[in-house]
N, CA and C atoms as an extended XYZ file, in Angstrom:
237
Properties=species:S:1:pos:R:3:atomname:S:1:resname:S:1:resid:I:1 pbc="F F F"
N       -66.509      -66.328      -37.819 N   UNK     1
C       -66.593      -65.156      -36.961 CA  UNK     1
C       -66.989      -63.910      -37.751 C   UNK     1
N       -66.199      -63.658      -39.338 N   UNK     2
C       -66.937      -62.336      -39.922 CA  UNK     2
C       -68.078      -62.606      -40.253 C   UNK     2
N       -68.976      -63.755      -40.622 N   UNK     3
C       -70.467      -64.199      -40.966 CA  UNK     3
C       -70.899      -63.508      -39.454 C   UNK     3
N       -70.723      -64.018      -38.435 N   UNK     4
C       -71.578      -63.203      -36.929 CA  UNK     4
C       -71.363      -62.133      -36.834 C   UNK     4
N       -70.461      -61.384      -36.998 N   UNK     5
C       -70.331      -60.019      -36.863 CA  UNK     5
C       -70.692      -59.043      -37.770 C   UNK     5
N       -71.051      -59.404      -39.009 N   UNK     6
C       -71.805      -59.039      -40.437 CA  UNK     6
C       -72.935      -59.198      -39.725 C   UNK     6
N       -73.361      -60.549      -39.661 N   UNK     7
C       -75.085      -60.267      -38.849 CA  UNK     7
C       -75.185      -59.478      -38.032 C   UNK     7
N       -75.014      -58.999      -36.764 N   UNK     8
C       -74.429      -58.415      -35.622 CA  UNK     8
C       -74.875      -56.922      -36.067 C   UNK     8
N       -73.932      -56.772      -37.488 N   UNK     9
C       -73.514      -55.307      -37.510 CA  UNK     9
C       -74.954      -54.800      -38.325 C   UNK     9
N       -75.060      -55.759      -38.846 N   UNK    10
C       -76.810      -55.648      -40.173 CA  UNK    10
C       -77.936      -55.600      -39.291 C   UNK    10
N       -78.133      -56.078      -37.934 N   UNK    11
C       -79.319      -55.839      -37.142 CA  UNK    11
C       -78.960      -54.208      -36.246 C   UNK    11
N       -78.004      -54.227      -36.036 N   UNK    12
C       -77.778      -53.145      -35.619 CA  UNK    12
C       -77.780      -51.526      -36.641 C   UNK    12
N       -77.634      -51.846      -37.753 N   UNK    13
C       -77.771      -50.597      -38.715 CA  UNK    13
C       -79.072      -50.958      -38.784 C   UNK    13
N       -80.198      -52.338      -38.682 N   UNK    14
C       -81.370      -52.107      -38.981 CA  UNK    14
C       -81.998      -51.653      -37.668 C   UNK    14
N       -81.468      -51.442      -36.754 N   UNK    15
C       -82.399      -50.457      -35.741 CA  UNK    15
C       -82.022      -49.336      -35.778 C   UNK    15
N       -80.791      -48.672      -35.827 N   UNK    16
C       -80.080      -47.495      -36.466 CA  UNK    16
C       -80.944      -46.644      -37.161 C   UNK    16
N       -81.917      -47.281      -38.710 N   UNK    17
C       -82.401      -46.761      -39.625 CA  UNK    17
C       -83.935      -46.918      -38.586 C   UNK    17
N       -84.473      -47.856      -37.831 N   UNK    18
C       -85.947      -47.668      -37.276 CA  UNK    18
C       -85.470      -46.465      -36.140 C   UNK    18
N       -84.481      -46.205      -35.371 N   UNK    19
C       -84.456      -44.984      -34.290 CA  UNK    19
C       -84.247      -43.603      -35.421 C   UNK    19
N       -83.691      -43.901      -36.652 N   UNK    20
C       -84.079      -42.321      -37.357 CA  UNK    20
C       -85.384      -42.135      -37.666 C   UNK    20
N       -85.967      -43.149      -37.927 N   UNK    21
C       -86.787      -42.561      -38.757 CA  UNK    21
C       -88.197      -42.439      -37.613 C   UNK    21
N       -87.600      -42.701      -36.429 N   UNK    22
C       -88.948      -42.606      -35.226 CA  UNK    22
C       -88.191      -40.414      -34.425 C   UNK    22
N       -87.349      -40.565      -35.008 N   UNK    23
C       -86.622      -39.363      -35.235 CA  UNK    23
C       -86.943      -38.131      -36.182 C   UNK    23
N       -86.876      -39.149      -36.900 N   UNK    24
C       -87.645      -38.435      -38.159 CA  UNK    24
C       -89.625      -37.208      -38.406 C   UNK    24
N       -89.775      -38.605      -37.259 N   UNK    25
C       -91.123      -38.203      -37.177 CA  UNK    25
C       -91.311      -37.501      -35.502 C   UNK    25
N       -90.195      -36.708      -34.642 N   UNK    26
C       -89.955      -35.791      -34.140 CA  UNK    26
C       -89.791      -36.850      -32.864 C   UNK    26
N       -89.622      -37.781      -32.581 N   UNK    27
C       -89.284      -38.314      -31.220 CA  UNK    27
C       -87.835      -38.132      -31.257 C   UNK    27
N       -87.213      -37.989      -29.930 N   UNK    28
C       -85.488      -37.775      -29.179 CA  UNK    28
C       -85.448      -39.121      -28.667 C   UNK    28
N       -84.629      -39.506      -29.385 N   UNK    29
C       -84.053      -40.893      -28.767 CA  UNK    29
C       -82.889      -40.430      -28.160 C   UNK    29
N       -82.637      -39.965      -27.037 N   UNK    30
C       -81.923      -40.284      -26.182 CA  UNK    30
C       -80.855      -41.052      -25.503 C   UNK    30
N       -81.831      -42.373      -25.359 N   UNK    31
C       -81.019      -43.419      -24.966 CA  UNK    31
C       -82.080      -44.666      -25.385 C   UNK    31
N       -81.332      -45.971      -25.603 N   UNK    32
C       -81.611      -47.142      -26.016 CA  UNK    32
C       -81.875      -48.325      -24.524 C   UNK    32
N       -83.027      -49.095      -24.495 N   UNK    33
C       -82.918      -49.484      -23.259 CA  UNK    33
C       -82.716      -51.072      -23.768 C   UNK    33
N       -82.418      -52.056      -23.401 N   UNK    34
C       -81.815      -53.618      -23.747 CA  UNK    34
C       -82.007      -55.176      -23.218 C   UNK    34
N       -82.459      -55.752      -23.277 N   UNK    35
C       -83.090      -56.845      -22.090 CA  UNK    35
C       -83.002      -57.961      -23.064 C   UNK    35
N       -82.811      -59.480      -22.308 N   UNK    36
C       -82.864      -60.186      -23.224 CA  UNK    36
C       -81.465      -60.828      -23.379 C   UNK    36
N       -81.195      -61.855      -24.072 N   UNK    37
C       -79.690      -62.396      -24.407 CA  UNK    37
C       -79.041      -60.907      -25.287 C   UNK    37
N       -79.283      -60.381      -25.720 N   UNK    38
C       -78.721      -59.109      -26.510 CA  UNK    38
C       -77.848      -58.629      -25.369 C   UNK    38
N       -78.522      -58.459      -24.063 N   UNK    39
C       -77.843      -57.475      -23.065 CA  UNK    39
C       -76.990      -58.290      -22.439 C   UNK    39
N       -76.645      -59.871      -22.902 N   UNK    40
C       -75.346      -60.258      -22.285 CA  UNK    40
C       -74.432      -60.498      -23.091 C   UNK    40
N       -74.411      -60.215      -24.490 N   UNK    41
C       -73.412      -60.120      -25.437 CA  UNK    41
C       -73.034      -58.918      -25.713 C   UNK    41
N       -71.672      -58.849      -25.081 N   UNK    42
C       -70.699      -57.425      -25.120 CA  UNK    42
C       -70.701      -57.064      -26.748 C   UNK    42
N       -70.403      -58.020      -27.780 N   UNK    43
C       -70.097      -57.547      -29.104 CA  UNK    43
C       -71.654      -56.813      -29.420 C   UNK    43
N       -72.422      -57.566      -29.204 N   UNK    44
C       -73.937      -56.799      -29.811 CA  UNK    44
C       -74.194      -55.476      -28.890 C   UNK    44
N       -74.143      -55.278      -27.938 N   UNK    45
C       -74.107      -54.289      -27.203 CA  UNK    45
C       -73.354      -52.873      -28.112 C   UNK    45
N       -72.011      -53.540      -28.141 N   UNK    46
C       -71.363      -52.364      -28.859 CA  UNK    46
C       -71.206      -52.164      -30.005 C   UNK    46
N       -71.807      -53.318      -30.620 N   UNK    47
C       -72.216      -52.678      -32.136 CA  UNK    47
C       -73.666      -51.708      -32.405 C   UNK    47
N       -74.074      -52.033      -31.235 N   UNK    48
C       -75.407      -51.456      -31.068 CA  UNK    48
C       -75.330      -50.028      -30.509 C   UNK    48
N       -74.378      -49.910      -29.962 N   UNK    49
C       -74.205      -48.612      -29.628 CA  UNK    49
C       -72.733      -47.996      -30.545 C   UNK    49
N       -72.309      -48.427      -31.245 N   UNK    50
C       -71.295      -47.516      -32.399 CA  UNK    50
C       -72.484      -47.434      -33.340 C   UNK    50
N       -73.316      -48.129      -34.247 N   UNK    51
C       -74.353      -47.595      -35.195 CA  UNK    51
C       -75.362      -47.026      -34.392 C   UNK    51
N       -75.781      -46.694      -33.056 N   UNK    52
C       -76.773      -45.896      -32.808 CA  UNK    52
C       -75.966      -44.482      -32.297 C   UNK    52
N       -74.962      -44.940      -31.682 N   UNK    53
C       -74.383      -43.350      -31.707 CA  UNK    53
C       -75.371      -42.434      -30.425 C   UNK    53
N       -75.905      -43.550      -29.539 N   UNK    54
C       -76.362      -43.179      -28.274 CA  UNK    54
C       -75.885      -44.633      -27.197 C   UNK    54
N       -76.164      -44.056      -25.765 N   UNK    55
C       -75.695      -44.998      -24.756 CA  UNK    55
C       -76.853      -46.117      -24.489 C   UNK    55
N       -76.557      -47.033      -24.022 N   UNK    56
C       -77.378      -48.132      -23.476 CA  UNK    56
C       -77.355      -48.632      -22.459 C   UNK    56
N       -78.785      -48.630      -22.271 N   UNK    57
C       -79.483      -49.017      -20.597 CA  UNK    57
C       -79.702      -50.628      -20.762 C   UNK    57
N       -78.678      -50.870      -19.604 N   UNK    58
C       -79.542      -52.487      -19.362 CA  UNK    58
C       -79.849      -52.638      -17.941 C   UNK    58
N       -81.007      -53.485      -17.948 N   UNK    59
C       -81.478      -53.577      -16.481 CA  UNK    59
C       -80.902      -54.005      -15.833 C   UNK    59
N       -80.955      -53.880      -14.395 N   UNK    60
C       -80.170      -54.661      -13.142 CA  UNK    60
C       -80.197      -55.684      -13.278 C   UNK    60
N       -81.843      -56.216      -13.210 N   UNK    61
C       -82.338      -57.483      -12.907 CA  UNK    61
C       -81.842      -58.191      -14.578 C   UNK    61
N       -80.774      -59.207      -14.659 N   UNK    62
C       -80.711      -60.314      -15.644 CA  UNK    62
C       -81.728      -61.014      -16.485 C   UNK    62
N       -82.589      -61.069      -15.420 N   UNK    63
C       -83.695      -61.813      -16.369 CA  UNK    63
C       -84.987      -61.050      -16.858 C   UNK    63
N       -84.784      -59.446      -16.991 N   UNK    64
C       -86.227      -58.838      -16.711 CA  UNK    64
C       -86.924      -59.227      -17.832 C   UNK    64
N       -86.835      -59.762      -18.622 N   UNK    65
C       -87.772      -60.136      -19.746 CA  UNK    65
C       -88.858      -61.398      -19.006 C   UNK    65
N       -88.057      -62.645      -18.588 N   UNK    66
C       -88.765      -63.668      -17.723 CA  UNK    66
C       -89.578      -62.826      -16.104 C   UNK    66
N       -88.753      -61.980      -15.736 N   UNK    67
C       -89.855      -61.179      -14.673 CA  UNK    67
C       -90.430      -60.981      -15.033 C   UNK    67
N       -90.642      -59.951      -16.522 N   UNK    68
C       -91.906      -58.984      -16.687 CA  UNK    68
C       -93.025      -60.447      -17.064 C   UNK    68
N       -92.497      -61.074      -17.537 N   UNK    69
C       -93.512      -62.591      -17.814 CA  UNK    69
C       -94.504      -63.229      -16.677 C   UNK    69
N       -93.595      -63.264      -15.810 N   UNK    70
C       -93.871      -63.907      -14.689 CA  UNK    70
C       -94.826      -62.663      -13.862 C   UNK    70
N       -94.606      -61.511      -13.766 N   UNK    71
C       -95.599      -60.533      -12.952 CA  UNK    71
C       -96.811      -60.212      -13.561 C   UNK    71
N       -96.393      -60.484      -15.343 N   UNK    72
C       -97.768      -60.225      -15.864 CA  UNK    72
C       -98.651      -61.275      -16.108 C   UNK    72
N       -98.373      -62.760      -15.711 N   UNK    73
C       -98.882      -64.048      -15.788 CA  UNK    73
C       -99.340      -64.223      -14.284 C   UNK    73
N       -99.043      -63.504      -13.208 N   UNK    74
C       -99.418      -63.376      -12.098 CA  UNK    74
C      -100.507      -62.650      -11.546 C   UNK    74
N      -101.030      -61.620      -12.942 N   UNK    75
C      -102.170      -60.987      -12.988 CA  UNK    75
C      -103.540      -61.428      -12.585 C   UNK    75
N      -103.288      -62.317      -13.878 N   UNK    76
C      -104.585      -62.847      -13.752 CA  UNK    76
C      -105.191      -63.711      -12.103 C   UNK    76
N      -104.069      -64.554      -12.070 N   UNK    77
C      -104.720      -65.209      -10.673 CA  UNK    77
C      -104.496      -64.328       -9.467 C   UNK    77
N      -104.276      -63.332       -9.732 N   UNK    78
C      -104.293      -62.379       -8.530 CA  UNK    78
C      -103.572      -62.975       -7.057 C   UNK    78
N      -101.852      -63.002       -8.117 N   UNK    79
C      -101.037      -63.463       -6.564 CA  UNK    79
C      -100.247      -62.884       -6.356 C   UNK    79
């Protein structure tokens, strides 16, 4: 369990250091948006938001990663 939560906590300081430094270069991060198995694990969630030190948006829709797939694979055949 401390091996997952060491990982956990190491991806989360490594987006930590990519939202400063997109900070850095004058963007307001605000808020963090989340999709994906990430947004159904409570521990990653809130490690993700104690090292970002902003709130997090997750979508309604559960699967919006497989939607956005599916609407943009729907393009092409125009359905």
């Amino acid at each position: 369990a401390k091996i997952y939560l060491a990982t956990v906590q190491a991806v989360a300081y490594g987006t930590r250091h990519i939202v400063s430094k997109m900070e850095g270069g004058g963007h307001k991060v605000e808020r963090v948006s989340v999709c994906g198995g990430g947004a159904k694990n409570e521990v990653w969630l809130q490690e993700h938001a104690d090292a970002l030190q902003c709130p997090l948006a997750t979508p309604d829709e559960p699967e919006a990663v497989m939607l956005g797939a599916a609407i943009l694979a729907s393009v092409p055949g125009k359905y």
